[in-house]
Short mmCIF file of C-alpha atoms and ligand atoms in Angstrom, two decimals:
data_model
loop_
_atom_site.label_atom_id
_atom_site.label_comp_id
_atom_site.label_asym_id
_atom_site.label_seq_id
_atom_site.Cartn_x
_atom_site.Cartn_y
_atom_site.Cartn_z
CA MET A 221 3.06 19.46 -2.00
CA ALA A 222 -0.18 17.54 -1.68
CA GLY A 223 1.84 14.25 -1.99
CA THR A 224 3.22 14.71 1.40
CA THR A 225 0.12 15.21 3.29
CA GLU A 226 -1.84 12.73 5.36
CA PRO A 227 0.84 9.94 5.57
CA LEU A 228 -0.72 6.56 5.58
CA LEU A 229 -0.17 5.06 9.06
CA LEU A 230 -1.73 2.51 11.23
CA THR A 231 -1.89 2.73 14.96
CA PRO A 232 1.46 2.70 16.73
CA THR A 233 2.07 -0.05 19.15
CA LYS A 234 1.35 0.50 22.78
CA GLN A 235 3.66 -0.77 25.45
CA ARG A 236 2.42 -4.09 26.78
CA HIS A 237 2.72 -5.01 30.39
CA ARG A 238 5.10 -7.76 31.49
CA ARG A 239 3.85 -10.21 34.05
CA SER A 240 6.17 -10.89 37.02
CA GLY A 241 6.61 -14.48 38.08
CA TYR A 242 6.21 -13.75 41.82
CA PHE A 243 2.56 -12.71 41.47
CA ALA A 244 1.71 -15.19 38.89
CA TRP A 245 -1.37 -16.56 40.57
CA GLY A 246 -3.09 -13.33 41.11
CA TRP A 247 -2.17 -12.06 37.67
CA LYS A 248 -3.34 -15.07 36.11
CA LEU A 249 -6.82 -14.68 37.67
CA ALA A 250 -6.85 -11.11 36.64
CA ALA A 251 -5.67 -11.88 33.14
CA ALA A 252 -8.35 -14.53 32.82
CA ALA A 253 -11.01 -12.17 33.86
CA VAL A 254 -9.74 -9.46 31.39
CA LEU A 255 -9.63 -12.16 28.62
CA VAL A 256 -13.19 -13.12 29.34
CA MET A 257 -14.24 -9.53 29.04
CA LEU A 258 -12.36 -9.09 25.89
CA LEU A 259 -13.95 -12.18 24.46
CA LEU A 260 -17.40 -10.90 25.41
CA LEU A 261 -16.58 -7.49 23.87
CA ALA A 262 -15.36 -9.15 20.59
CA VAL A 263 -18.43 -11.23 20.28
CA ALA A 264 -20.58 -8.12 20.93
CA SER A 265 -18.89 -6.06 18.16
CA PRO A 266 -18.52 -7.89 14.90
CA LEU A 267 -16.48 -4.99 13.34
CA HIS A 268 -13.72 -5.30 15.97
CA HIS A 269 -13.64 -9.15 16.08
CA HIS A 270 -10.54 -10.32 18.28
CA SER A 271 -8.21 -7.53 19.28
CA LEU A 272 -5.37 -8.40 21.56
CA PRO A 273 -2.64 -6.01 20.15
CA GLU A 274 0.05 -7.90 18.29
CA THR A 275 3.48 -6.48 18.67
CA VAL A 276 5.92 -7.19 15.97
CA GLU A 277 9.25 -5.77 16.71
CA LEU A 278 10.98 -3.26 14.44
CA THR A 279 14.31 -4.36 13.00
CA LEU A 280 16.75 -1.62 11.86
CA LEU A 281 19.12 -2.34 9.05
CA THR A 282 22.12 -0.77 10.68
CA GLY A 283 24.54 -2.97 8.65
CA ALA A 284 23.15 -1.53 5.38
CA VAL A 285 24.16 2.14 6.32
CA GLU A 286 27.77 1.52 4.77
CA LYS A 287 26.13 0.45 1.56
CA GLY A 288 24.26 3.70 1.43
CA ALA A 289 20.81 2.29 2.09
CA VAL A 290 19.57 4.99 4.32
CA CYS A 291 16.41 7.05 5.04
CA LEU A 292 16.21 10.66 3.83
CA ASP A 293 18.00 11.91 6.94
CA GLY A 294 20.71 9.33 6.82
CA THR A 295 19.36 6.94 9.54
CA ALA A 296 18.92 3.19 9.07
CA PRO A 297 15.83 1.87 7.28
CA GLY A 298 13.58 -0.76 9.11
CA TYR A 299 11.04 -3.42 8.70
CA GLN A 300 8.89 -5.65 10.91
CA LEU A 301 8.98 -9.31 10.47
CA GLN A 302 6.44 -11.76 11.86
CA ARG A 303 7.49 -15.37 11.40
CA GLY A 304 5.12 -17.79 9.73
CA SER A 305 4.06 -21.13 11.27
CA GLY A 306 2.74 -24.53 10.19
CA SER A 307 1.78 -24.70 6.57
CA GLY A 308 2.85 -20.98 6.10
CA SER A 309 6.37 -21.36 7.47
CA LYS A 310 7.87 -21.36 3.91
CA SER A 311 5.41 -18.72 2.54
CA TRP A 312 6.45 -15.04 2.58
CA LEU A 313 4.37 -12.00 2.22
CA VAL A 314 6.50 -8.72 1.85
CA HIS A 315 4.51 -5.47 2.21
CA LEU A 316 5.91 -2.11 1.16
CA GLU A 317 4.45 0.61 3.31
CA GLY A 318 3.01 3.65 1.60
CA GLY A 319 2.64 7.45 2.38
CA GLY A 320 2.96 9.71 -0.54
CA TRP A 321 6.14 11.15 -2.01
CA CYS A 322 8.34 14.09 -1.62
CA SER A 323 9.36 15.79 -4.85
CA THR A 324 11.20 19.04 -3.90
CA LEU A 325 14.32 19.20 -1.80
CA GLU A 326 12.45 21.20 0.83
CA GLU A 327 9.64 18.68 1.13
CA CYS A 328 12.18 15.99 1.42
CA PHE A 329 14.27 17.74 3.98
CA ASN A 330 11.24 18.28 6.18
CA ARG A 331 10.06 14.70 5.62
CA GLY A 332 13.51 13.61 7.04
CA MET A 333 12.30 14.82 10.39
CA SER A 334 9.22 12.61 10.32
CA PRO A 335 8.55 8.69 10.60
CA LEU A 336 8.20 8.61 6.77
CA GLY A 337 11.81 10.00 6.35
CA SER A 338 13.70 8.88 9.32
CA SER A 339 13.92 5.85 11.68
CA ASN A 340 14.57 8.16 14.60
CA SER A 341 10.93 8.71 15.25
CA VAL A 342 9.38 5.49 13.73
CA GLU A 343 7.09 3.32 15.88
CA PRO A 344 6.26 -0.19 14.99
CA ILE A 345 2.67 -0.79 13.80
CA GLN A 346 0.33 -3.46 15.18
CA PHE A 347 -0.54 -6.41 12.94
CA THR A 348 -4.00 -6.44 14.59
CA ASP A 349 -7.13 -5.74 12.66
CA ALA A 350 -4.70 -5.28 9.83
CA GLY A 351 -6.36 -7.18 6.93
CA ILE A 352 -3.87 -9.15 4.98
CA LEU A 353 -1.35 -8.82 7.80
CA ASP A 354 -3.72 -10.40 10.30
CA SER A 355 -2.88 -13.72 12.02
CA ASP A 356 -6.45 -14.74 12.66
CA PRO A 357 -7.41 -17.45 10.26
CA GLU A 358 -11.01 -16.38 10.23
CA LEU A 359 -10.21 -12.86 9.29
CA ASN A 360 -7.41 -13.75 6.94
CA PRO A 361 -7.82 -17.31 5.71
CA ASP A 362 -5.17 -17.43 2.96
CA PHE A 363 -2.13 -15.58 4.56
CA TYR A 364 -2.69 -15.74 8.28
CA ASN A 365 0.14 -18.07 9.08
CA TRP A 366 2.62 -16.80 6.38
CA ASN A 367 5.85 -14.97 7.33
CA LYS A 368 4.82 -11.34 7.03
CA VAL A 369 7.06 -8.38 6.47
CA TYR A 370 6.05 -4.75 6.81
CA VAL A 371 8.80 -2.66 5.11
CA ARG A 372 8.97 0.74 6.49
CA TYR A 373 8.83 3.58 4.00
CA CYS A 374 11.43 6.44 4.59
CA ASP A 375 12.71 7.48 1.16
CA GLY A 376 9.92 9.34 -0.32
CA ALA A 377 10.11 7.93 -3.91
CA SER A 378 8.28 4.48 -3.61
CA PHE A 379 11.62 2.58 -2.96
CA SER A 380 13.07 3.74 -6.31
CA GLY A 381 15.43 6.61 -6.20
CA ASP A 382 19.12 6.65 -6.01
CA THR A 383 21.02 9.89 -5.44
CA GLU A 384 21.61 12.51 -2.89
CA ALA A 385 21.58 16.33 -2.58
CA ARG A 386 22.62 19.15 -0.31
CA ALA A 387 19.98 20.93 1.74
CA GLN A 388 20.07 24.70 2.52
CA ASP A 389 21.61 24.25 5.82
CA GLY A 390 24.48 22.19 4.40
CA SER A 391 23.23 18.77 5.44
CA THR A 392 22.81 15.80 3.04
CA VAL A 393 19.35 14.57 2.01
CA TYR A 394 19.57 11.04 0.87
CA PHE A 395 17.43 9.66 -1.93
CA ARG A 396 18.22 5.96 -1.52
CA GLY A 397 14.88 4.07 -1.82
CA LEU A 398 16.32 1.60 -4.29
CA ARG A 399 19.25 0.69 -2.01
CA ILE A 400 16.81 0.40 0.93
CA TYR A 401 14.63 -2.10 -1.12
CA GLU A 402 17.68 -4.17 -2.07
CA ALA A 403 19.15 -4.18 1.33
CA VAL A 404 15.84 -5.30 2.95
CA ILE A 405 15.23 -8.15 0.46
CA ASP A 406 18.86 -9.29 0.92
CA GLU A 407 18.60 -9.41 4.61
CA LEU A 408 15.17 -11.24 4.33
CA MET A 409 16.76 -13.74 2.01
CA GLU A 410 19.20 -14.61 4.70
CA LYS A 411 16.33 -14.90 7.27
CA GLY A 412 14.54 -17.53 5.14
CA LEU A 413 12.99 -15.77 2.14
CA ALA A 414 15.64 -17.59 0.10
CA ASN A 415 13.90 -20.92 0.88
CA ALA A 416 10.46 -19.65 0.24
CA THR A 417 8.05 -22.01 -1.70
CA GLN A 418 5.71 -19.12 -2.33
CA ALA A 419 6.16 -15.28 -2.13
CA LEU A 420 3.88 -12.31 -2.44
CA LEU A 421 5.05 -8.76 -2.83
CA THR A 422 2.34 -6.26 -1.87
CA GLY A 423 2.10 -2.55 -0.91
CA CYS A 424 -0.49 0.12 -0.92
CA SER A 425 -0.56 3.73 -2.24
CA ALA A 426 3.11 4.77 -2.82
CA GLY A 427 3.84 1.27 -1.70
CA GLY A 428 1.39 -0.04 -4.33
CA LEU A 429 3.30 1.82 -6.98
CA ALA A 430 6.62 0.40 -5.53
CA THR A 431 5.12 -3.10 -5.78
CA ILE A 432 4.34 -2.51 -9.58
CA LEU A 433 7.77 -1.00 -10.07
CA HIS A 434 9.57 -3.96 -8.38
CA CYS A 435 7.30 -6.87 -9.23
CA ASP A 436 9.46 -8.42 -12.03
CA ASP A 437 12.88 -7.77 -10.23
CA PHE A 438 11.46 -9.33 -7.10
CA SER A 439 10.26 -12.39 -8.90
CA ALA A 440 13.63 -12.79 -10.72
CA LYS A 441 15.38 -13.28 -7.26
CA PHE A 442 13.69 -16.67 -6.86
CA PRO A 443 14.21 -20.08 -8.69
CA ARG A 444 11.64 -20.84 -11.42
CA ASP A 445 9.77 -23.44 -9.36
CA VAL A 446 8.90 -20.95 -6.71
CA SER A 447 5.47 -19.26 -6.94
CA VAL A 448 5.87 -15.50 -6.96
CA LYS A 449 3.12 -13.01 -7.31
CA CYS A 450 2.54 -9.33 -6.73
CA LEU A 451 -0.57 -7.49 -5.23
CA ALA A 452 -0.67 -3.77 -5.87
CA ASP A 453 -3.21 -2.02 -3.63
CA ALA A 454 -4.25 1.51 -4.47
CA GLY A 455 -1.21 2.03 -6.50
CA PHE A 456 -2.74 2.52 -9.98
CA PHE A 457 -2.08 6.23 -10.23
CA ILE A 458 -3.36 7.66 -13.62
CA ASP A 459 -2.18 10.57 -15.80
CA VAL A 460 -5.10 12.99 -16.06
CA LYS A 461 -5.77 16.58 -16.18
CA ASP A 462 -7.15 17.99 -13.02
CA ILE A 463 -10.30 19.91 -12.63
CA SER A 464 -8.47 23.21 -13.62
CA GLY A 465 -7.28 21.54 -16.73
CA GLN A 466 -3.58 21.22 -15.67
CA ARG A 467 -1.48 18.04 -15.45
CA SER A 468 -0.45 18.73 -11.96
CA PHE A 469 -0.04 15.29 -10.80
CA TRP A 470 2.20 14.56 -13.87
CA SER A 471 4.25 17.65 -12.81
CA GLN A 472 4.64 16.18 -9.33
CA TYR A 473 5.93 12.84 -10.78
CA ASP A 474 8.24 14.77 -13.18
CA ARG A 475 9.76 16.59 -10.20
CA LEU A 476 10.09 13.43 -8.29
CA VAL A 477 11.83 11.44 -11.07
CA ARG A 478 14.39 14.28 -11.49
CA LEU A 479 14.99 15.08 -7.87
CA GLN A 480 15.38 11.48 -6.69
CA ASN A 481 16.84 10.01 -9.93
CA VAL A 482 14.09 7.56 -10.39
CA SER A 483 15.38 5.63 -13.46
CA GLU A 484 16.91 2.38 -12.76
CA VAL A 485 13.51 0.73 -12.07
CA LEU A 486 11.58 1.97 -14.96
CA PRO A 487 10.74 -0.45 -17.82
CA LYS A 488 13.33 -0.35 -20.61
CA GLU A 489 10.57 -1.02 -23.12
CA CYS A 490 8.91 2.12 -22.11
CA LEU A 491 11.92 4.26 -22.00
CA THR A 492 12.76 3.57 -25.61
CA SER A 493 9.71 5.42 -26.82
CA LYS A 494 8.60 7.70 -23.82
CA ASN A 495 10.16 9.94 -21.34
CA PRO A 496 10.93 8.74 -17.76
CA THR A 497 7.97 10.65 -16.11
CA GLU A 498 5.43 8.81 -18.39
CA CYS A 499 7.07 5.54 -17.52
CA LEU A 500 6.37 6.04 -13.87
CA PHE A 501 2.69 5.56 -14.51
CA PRO A 502 1.36 2.08 -13.93
CA ALA A 503 -0.62 2.04 -17.15
CA GLU A 504 2.79 2.06 -18.95
CA ILE A 505 4.66 -0.21 -16.51
CA ILE A 506 2.11 -3.09 -16.48
CA LYS A 507 2.36 -3.51 -20.16
CA SER A 508 5.80 -5.18 -19.70
CA ILE A 509 5.22 -6.93 -16.31
CA ARG A 510 5.52 -10.79 -16.68
CA THR A 511 4.86 -11.86 -13.10
CA PRO A 512 1.36 -12.60 -12.14
CA MET A 513 -0.19 -9.49 -10.64
CA PHE A 514 -3.40 -8.58 -8.84
CA ILE A 515 -4.47 -4.87 -9.06
CA LEU A 516 -6.86 -3.81 -6.30
CA ASN A 517 -8.10 -0.30 -6.54
CA SER A 518 -11.11 1.79 -6.27
CA GLY A 519 -12.24 3.52 -9.51
CA TYR A 520 -13.07 6.47 -7.22
CA ASP A 521 -9.93 6.18 -5.07
CA SER A 522 -10.34 8.89 -2.47
CA LYS A 523 -6.60 9.76 -2.24
CA GLN A 524 -6.27 10.12 -5.87
CA ILE A 525 -9.27 12.23 -6.23
CA ARG A 526 -7.58 14.60 -3.60
CA LEU A 527 -4.10 14.47 -5.09
CA ASN A 528 -4.62 13.93 -8.79
CA LEU A 529 -8.05 15.12 -9.85
CA ALA A 530 -8.87 18.02 -7.53
CA PRO A 531 -5.50 18.97 -5.90
CA ASN A 532 -6.05 22.64 -6.04
CA THR A 533 -7.84 24.08 -3.05
CA SER A 534 -6.68 27.62 -3.69
CA GLY A 535 -9.05 28.22 -6.53
CA PRO A 536 -12.60 29.49 -6.55
CA ASP A 537 -13.98 26.02 -6.37
CA ASN A 538 -14.72 25.80 -2.67
CA ALA A 539 -17.43 23.20 -3.37
CA TRP A 540 -14.62 20.79 -4.29
CA LEU A 541 -13.37 20.88 -0.80
CA SER A 542 -16.45 19.13 0.55
CA CYS A 543 -16.64 16.83 -2.59
CA ARG A 544 -12.99 15.71 -2.14
CA ASP A 545 -13.65 15.09 1.60
CA ASN A 546 -16.71 12.84 1.02
CA ILE A 547 -18.24 11.65 -2.23
CA ARG A 548 -21.64 12.01 -0.71
CA ASN A 549 -21.20 15.82 -0.90
CA CYS A 550 -20.39 15.96 -4.68
CA ASN A 551 -22.98 17.44 -6.95
CA SER A 552 -23.97 16.12 -10.40
CA THR A 553 -21.26 18.13 -12.23
CA GLN A 554 -18.57 16.92 -9.94
CA ILE A 555 -19.75 13.21 -10.21
CA GLU A 556 -19.34 13.57 -13.94
CA PHE A 557 -15.62 14.48 -13.34
CA LEU A 558 -15.33 11.50 -11.05
CA ASP A 559 -17.03 9.18 -13.54
CA GLU A 560 -14.63 10.28 -16.21
CA PHE A 561 -11.72 9.70 -13.80
CA ARG A 562 -12.91 6.12 -13.24
CA ASN A 563 -13.51 5.59 -17.02
CA THR A 564 -9.91 6.45 -17.55
CA THR A 565 -8.75 3.81 -14.96
CA VAL A 566 -11.05 1.22 -16.32
CA ASN A 567 -9.70 1.80 -19.94
CA GLU A 568 -6.16 1.67 -18.88
CA LEU A 569 -6.82 -1.56 -17.10
CA LYS A 570 -8.27 -3.28 -20.16
CA VAL A 571 -4.86 -4.82 -20.94
CA VAL A 572 -5.21 -6.91 -17.78
CA TYR A 573 -7.93 -8.99 -19.26
CA ASP A 574 -5.36 -10.43 -21.80
CA LYS A 575 -2.88 -11.25 -19.12
CA LYS A 576 -3.01 -14.90 -17.88
CA GLY A 577 -2.73 -15.34 -14.21
CA TRP A 578 -3.62 -11.75 -13.34
CA GLY A 579 -6.44 -10.64 -11.30
CA MET A 580 -8.20 -7.38 -10.39
CA PHE A 581 -10.89 -5.94 -8.10
CA ILE A 582 -11.90 -2.49 -9.21
CA ASP A 583 -14.68 -1.44 -6.82
CA SER A 584 -16.49 1.90 -6.81
CA CYS A 585 -16.25 2.75 -3.14
CA PHE A 586 -14.78 6.10 -1.99
CA THR A 587 -11.68 4.55 -0.21
CA HIS A 588 -7.88 4.15 -0.36
CA CYS A 589 -5.95 1.12 0.58
CA GLN A 590 -8.15 -1.96 1.18
CA THR A 591 -5.73 -4.81 2.04
CA ILE A 592 -4.34 -3.58 5.39
CA TYR A 593 -7.51 -2.73 7.19
CA GLY A 594 -9.73 -5.52 8.63
CA ILE A 595 -12.87 -3.46 7.67
CA SER A 596 -12.24 -3.43 4.03
CA TRP A 597 -10.35 -6.61 3.65
CA ASN A 598 -12.83 -9.03 5.24
CA SER A 599 -15.61 -7.76 7.43
CA PRO A 600 -19.53 -7.73 7.43
CA VAL A 601 -19.12 -4.24 5.78
CA SER A 602 -16.46 -4.96 3.26
CA PRO A 603 -16.93 -3.86 -0.31
CA ARG A 604 -18.21 -6.82 -2.34
CA LEU A 605 -18.26 -7.65 -6.00
CA GLY A 606 -20.41 -10.56 -7.07
CA ASN A 607 -21.09 -11.15 -3.23
CA LYS A 608 -17.33 -11.68 -2.64
CA THR A 609 -15.13 -9.80 -0.36
CA ILE A 610 -11.55 -8.73 -1.30
CA ALA A 611 -10.04 -11.44 0.87
CA ASP A 612 -12.18 -14.01 -1.08
CA VAL A 613 -11.22 -12.73 -4.50
CA VAL A 614 -7.55 -12.21 -3.73
CA GLY A 615 -7.45 -15.69 -1.87
CA ASN A 616 -9.01 -17.22 -5.06
CA TRP A 617 -6.70 -15.58 -7.41
CA HIS A 618 -3.66 -16.57 -5.27
CA ARG A 619 -4.76 -20.18 -5.17
CA GLY A 620 -5.03 -20.19 -8.81
CA GLY A 621 -8.65 -20.45 -8.94
CA GLY A 622 -9.83 -20.12 -12.68
CA GLN A 623 -12.40 -17.60 -13.67
CA GLY A 624 -14.06 -14.69 -12.07
CA VAL A 625 -11.06 -12.98 -10.53
CA LYS A 626 -11.14 -9.92 -12.84
CA GLU A 627 -13.83 -7.94 -11.44
CA ILE A 628 -14.88 -4.26 -12.29
CA ASP A 629 -17.74 -2.61 -10.36
CA CYS A 630 -20.50 -0.52 -11.88
CA GLU A 631 -20.42 3.30 -11.63
CA TYR A 632 -20.91 5.07 -8.24
CA PRO A 633 -23.38 4.93 -6.38
CA CYS A 634 -24.61 1.44 -7.64
CA ASN A 635 -22.84 -0.76 -5.21
CA PRO A 636 -24.84 -1.10 -1.94
CA THR A 637 -21.95 -2.74 -0.15
CA CYS A 638 -19.87 0.59 -0.20
CA SER A 639 -19.80 1.55 3.60
CA SER A 640 -19.11 5.01 4.75
CA LEU A 641 -16.98 3.44 7.44
CA LEU A 642 -14.17 2.58 5.05
CA HIS A 643 -10.74 4.11 5.35
CA THR A 644 -10.40 7.31 3.20
C1 NAG B 264 17.59 -23.02 3.43
O1 NAG B 264 17.41 -24.56 3.48
C2 NAG B 264 18.62 -25.15 3.55
C3 NAG B 264 18.44 -26.67 3.56
O2 NAG B 264 17.38 -26.98 4.42
C4 NAG B 264 19.29 -24.67 4.88
O3 NAG B 264 20.61 -25.41 5.00
C5 NAG B 264 19.55 -23.23 4.81
O4 NAG B 264 20.13 -22.84 6.06
C6 NAG B 264 18.25 -22.54 4.60
N1 NAG B 264 18.55 -21.11 4.39
C7 NAG B 264 17.81 -20.18 5.02
C8 NAG B 264 18.20 -18.67 4.66
O5 NAG B 264 16.96 -20.31 5.83
C1 NAG B 265 -5.00 26.88 -8.81
O1 NAG B 265 -6.12 27.75 -8.85
C2 NAG B 265 -5.74 29.09 -9.13
C3 NAG B 265 -6.95 29.91 -9.24
O2 NAG B 265 -7.84 29.36 -10.12
C4 NAG B 265 -4.89 29.05 -10.44
O3 NAG B 265 -4.32 30.34 -10.66
C5 NAG B 265 -3.62 28.15 -10.25
O4 NAG B 265 -2.95 28.07 -11.39
C6 NAG B 265 -4.11 26.79 -9.94
N1 NAG B 265 -2.95 25.91 -9.70
C7 NAG B 265 -2.89 24.68 -10.02
C8 NAG B 265 -1.62 23.92 -9.59
O5 NAG B 265 -3.76 24.07 -10.69
C1 NAG B 266 -21.45 21.82 -8.79
O1 NAG B 266 -20.57 22.53 -8.07
C2 NAG B 266 -19.51 23.20 -9.04
C3 NAG B 266 -18.48 23.82 -8.19
O2 NAG B 266 -18.81 24.75 -7.31
C4 NAG B 266 -20.29 24.30 -9.83
O3 NAG B 266 -19.42 24.94 -10.78
C5 NAG B 266 -21.43 23.60 -10.66
O4 NAG B 266 -22.26 24.58 -11.23
C6 NAG B 266 -22.34 22.74 -9.69
N1 NAG B 266 -23.25 21.86 -10.35
C7 NAG B 266 -24.54 21.77 -10.16
C8 NAG B 266 -25.40 20.95 -10.95
O5 NAG B 266 -24.99 22.33 -9.16
C1 NAG B 267 -17.92 6.48 -18.97
O1 NAG B 267 -17.98 5.31 -19.84
C2 NAG B 267 -19.29 4.96 -20.14
C3 NAG B 267 -19.28 3.64 -20.87
O2 NAG B 267 -18.30 3.72 -21.80
C4 NAG B 267 -20.05 5.96 -20.78
O3 NAG B 267 -21.42 5.59 -20.96
C5 NAG B 267 -20.12 7.30 -19.93
O4 NAG B 267 -20.70 8.37 -20.69
C6 NAG B 267 -18.67 7.71 -19.57
N1 NAG B 267 -18.71 8.77 -18.66
C7 NAG B 267 -18.02 9.89 -18.70
C8 NAG B 267 -18.27 10.96 -17.67
O5 NAG B 267 -17.22 10.03 -19.62
C1 NAG B 268 -23.66 -13.81 -0.22
O1 NAG B 268 -22.83 -14.60 0.56
C2 NAG B 268 -23.31 -14.88 1.78
C3 NAG B 268 -22.17 -15.53 2.64
O2 NAG B 268 -21.06 -15.77 1.96
C4 NAG B 268 -24.48 -15.79 1.71
O3 NAG B 268 -25.00 -16.07 2.98
C5 NAG B 268 -25.60 -15.02 0.88
O4 NAG B 268 -26.75 -15.86 0.65
C6 NAG B 268 -24.95 -14.56 -0.49
N1 NAG B 268 -25.90 -13.72 -1.11
C7 NAG B 268 -26.25 -13.80 -2.37
C8 NAG B 268 -27.22 -12.91 -2.95
O5 NAG B 268 -25.67 -14.61 -3.15
#
């Protein structure tokens, strides 16, 4: 239930005005004036540096429908591709959108009427002020001129299910995330991904989990001399008891695995000794991943605290409502729960220290998804570890820069760079 709330969405694109050739002169003057004003505004507000909205059109995969690669409601899935340029023209970043999961037939049926389950109502997002998707070299020095793809999420199971079911009204609900993922990658291959010299698979939240699930199979699609890496943002979901002592998040994953038949993508090594639900948790999956991966997560991930640690708002613990809403409202007993939650995350990530070519940035800021927002990725109020922003650390890891790319923050509230303006 909780998994379907608050879909992760960026601002939808607004219509841009087209300039008519007849009035070019007057329009140019007016445009110049507006531009000067915008520049002045940009200089005056460091948090919203540059900001001409950047429209990247939505492409629907209508040809993939016959292969069964469809959204929950049977419509064609989509993606937005922004072409790279210059030194980035053969570099590709593929970002898998997030937005929770649906793990009952009813939830999925309802989700099929929303942008996270249907392309009927989906709007393109802007690549402006969007962190790792930004094309401004100052804001996004390592990836600004890459080919960038924002793959829309409309299956409800982290691009990983493969089955279908009949809803109460007799219509079919399609669980075809795996086919969507394959169809999108196939089409991108034809559009130039096949000739990439370097590729990065990323995603946040449910898309971060998808990145972890697909990292090795993505990498296997390229020749050995291509540099392929993965960056999972806010996708490190952990298996813990909630505040009422129940494994409610595990139960949600258990329903998800069964309903949407999430099995193909789970690591074989894990499945030999554990049940599929346990193998959907990143702590298990990363044990067998061979591709270099960067794990970006807060130890106090705001969404996980809501979904996983304190999901139950019907109980007597009203105080948890305000604590879940803002960590500043938590009392000392609650902070202890949160610290324990973080400890589990940190312990499960210990294996990363032994993995060559991996990186991590585990801050202690109350936030969720830090790559796709300019404010957290690289701004004056970005979370910093060792005085470095996420853009610095990820860039350094990506360029292969030696030591210091595995960073774990101290316990909340020790990090003075954690801003209350971050996305939660
Ligand atoms: C890849 O490069 C080759 C050789 O330059 C070219 O013929 C081919 O069309 C390219 N393929 C794609 C998908 O861009
Ligand atoms: C939520 O809290 C109520 C009251 O404490 C309890 O009866 C119920 O089992 C809890 N549900 C979950 C999913 O934890
Ligand atoms: C914090 O809030 C919880 C939930 O209401 C309550 O049970 C606990 O006693 C409080 N702890 C302190 C130290 O006030
Ligand atoms: C978390 O781990 C630290 C270091 O191992 C330990 O000192 C602390 O007591 C733990 N906190 C909780 C709440 O378990
Ligand atoms: C942190 O980095 C900024 C700019 O990168 C620099 O100006 C500042 O001196 C650094 N602070 C410390 C404490 O190293």
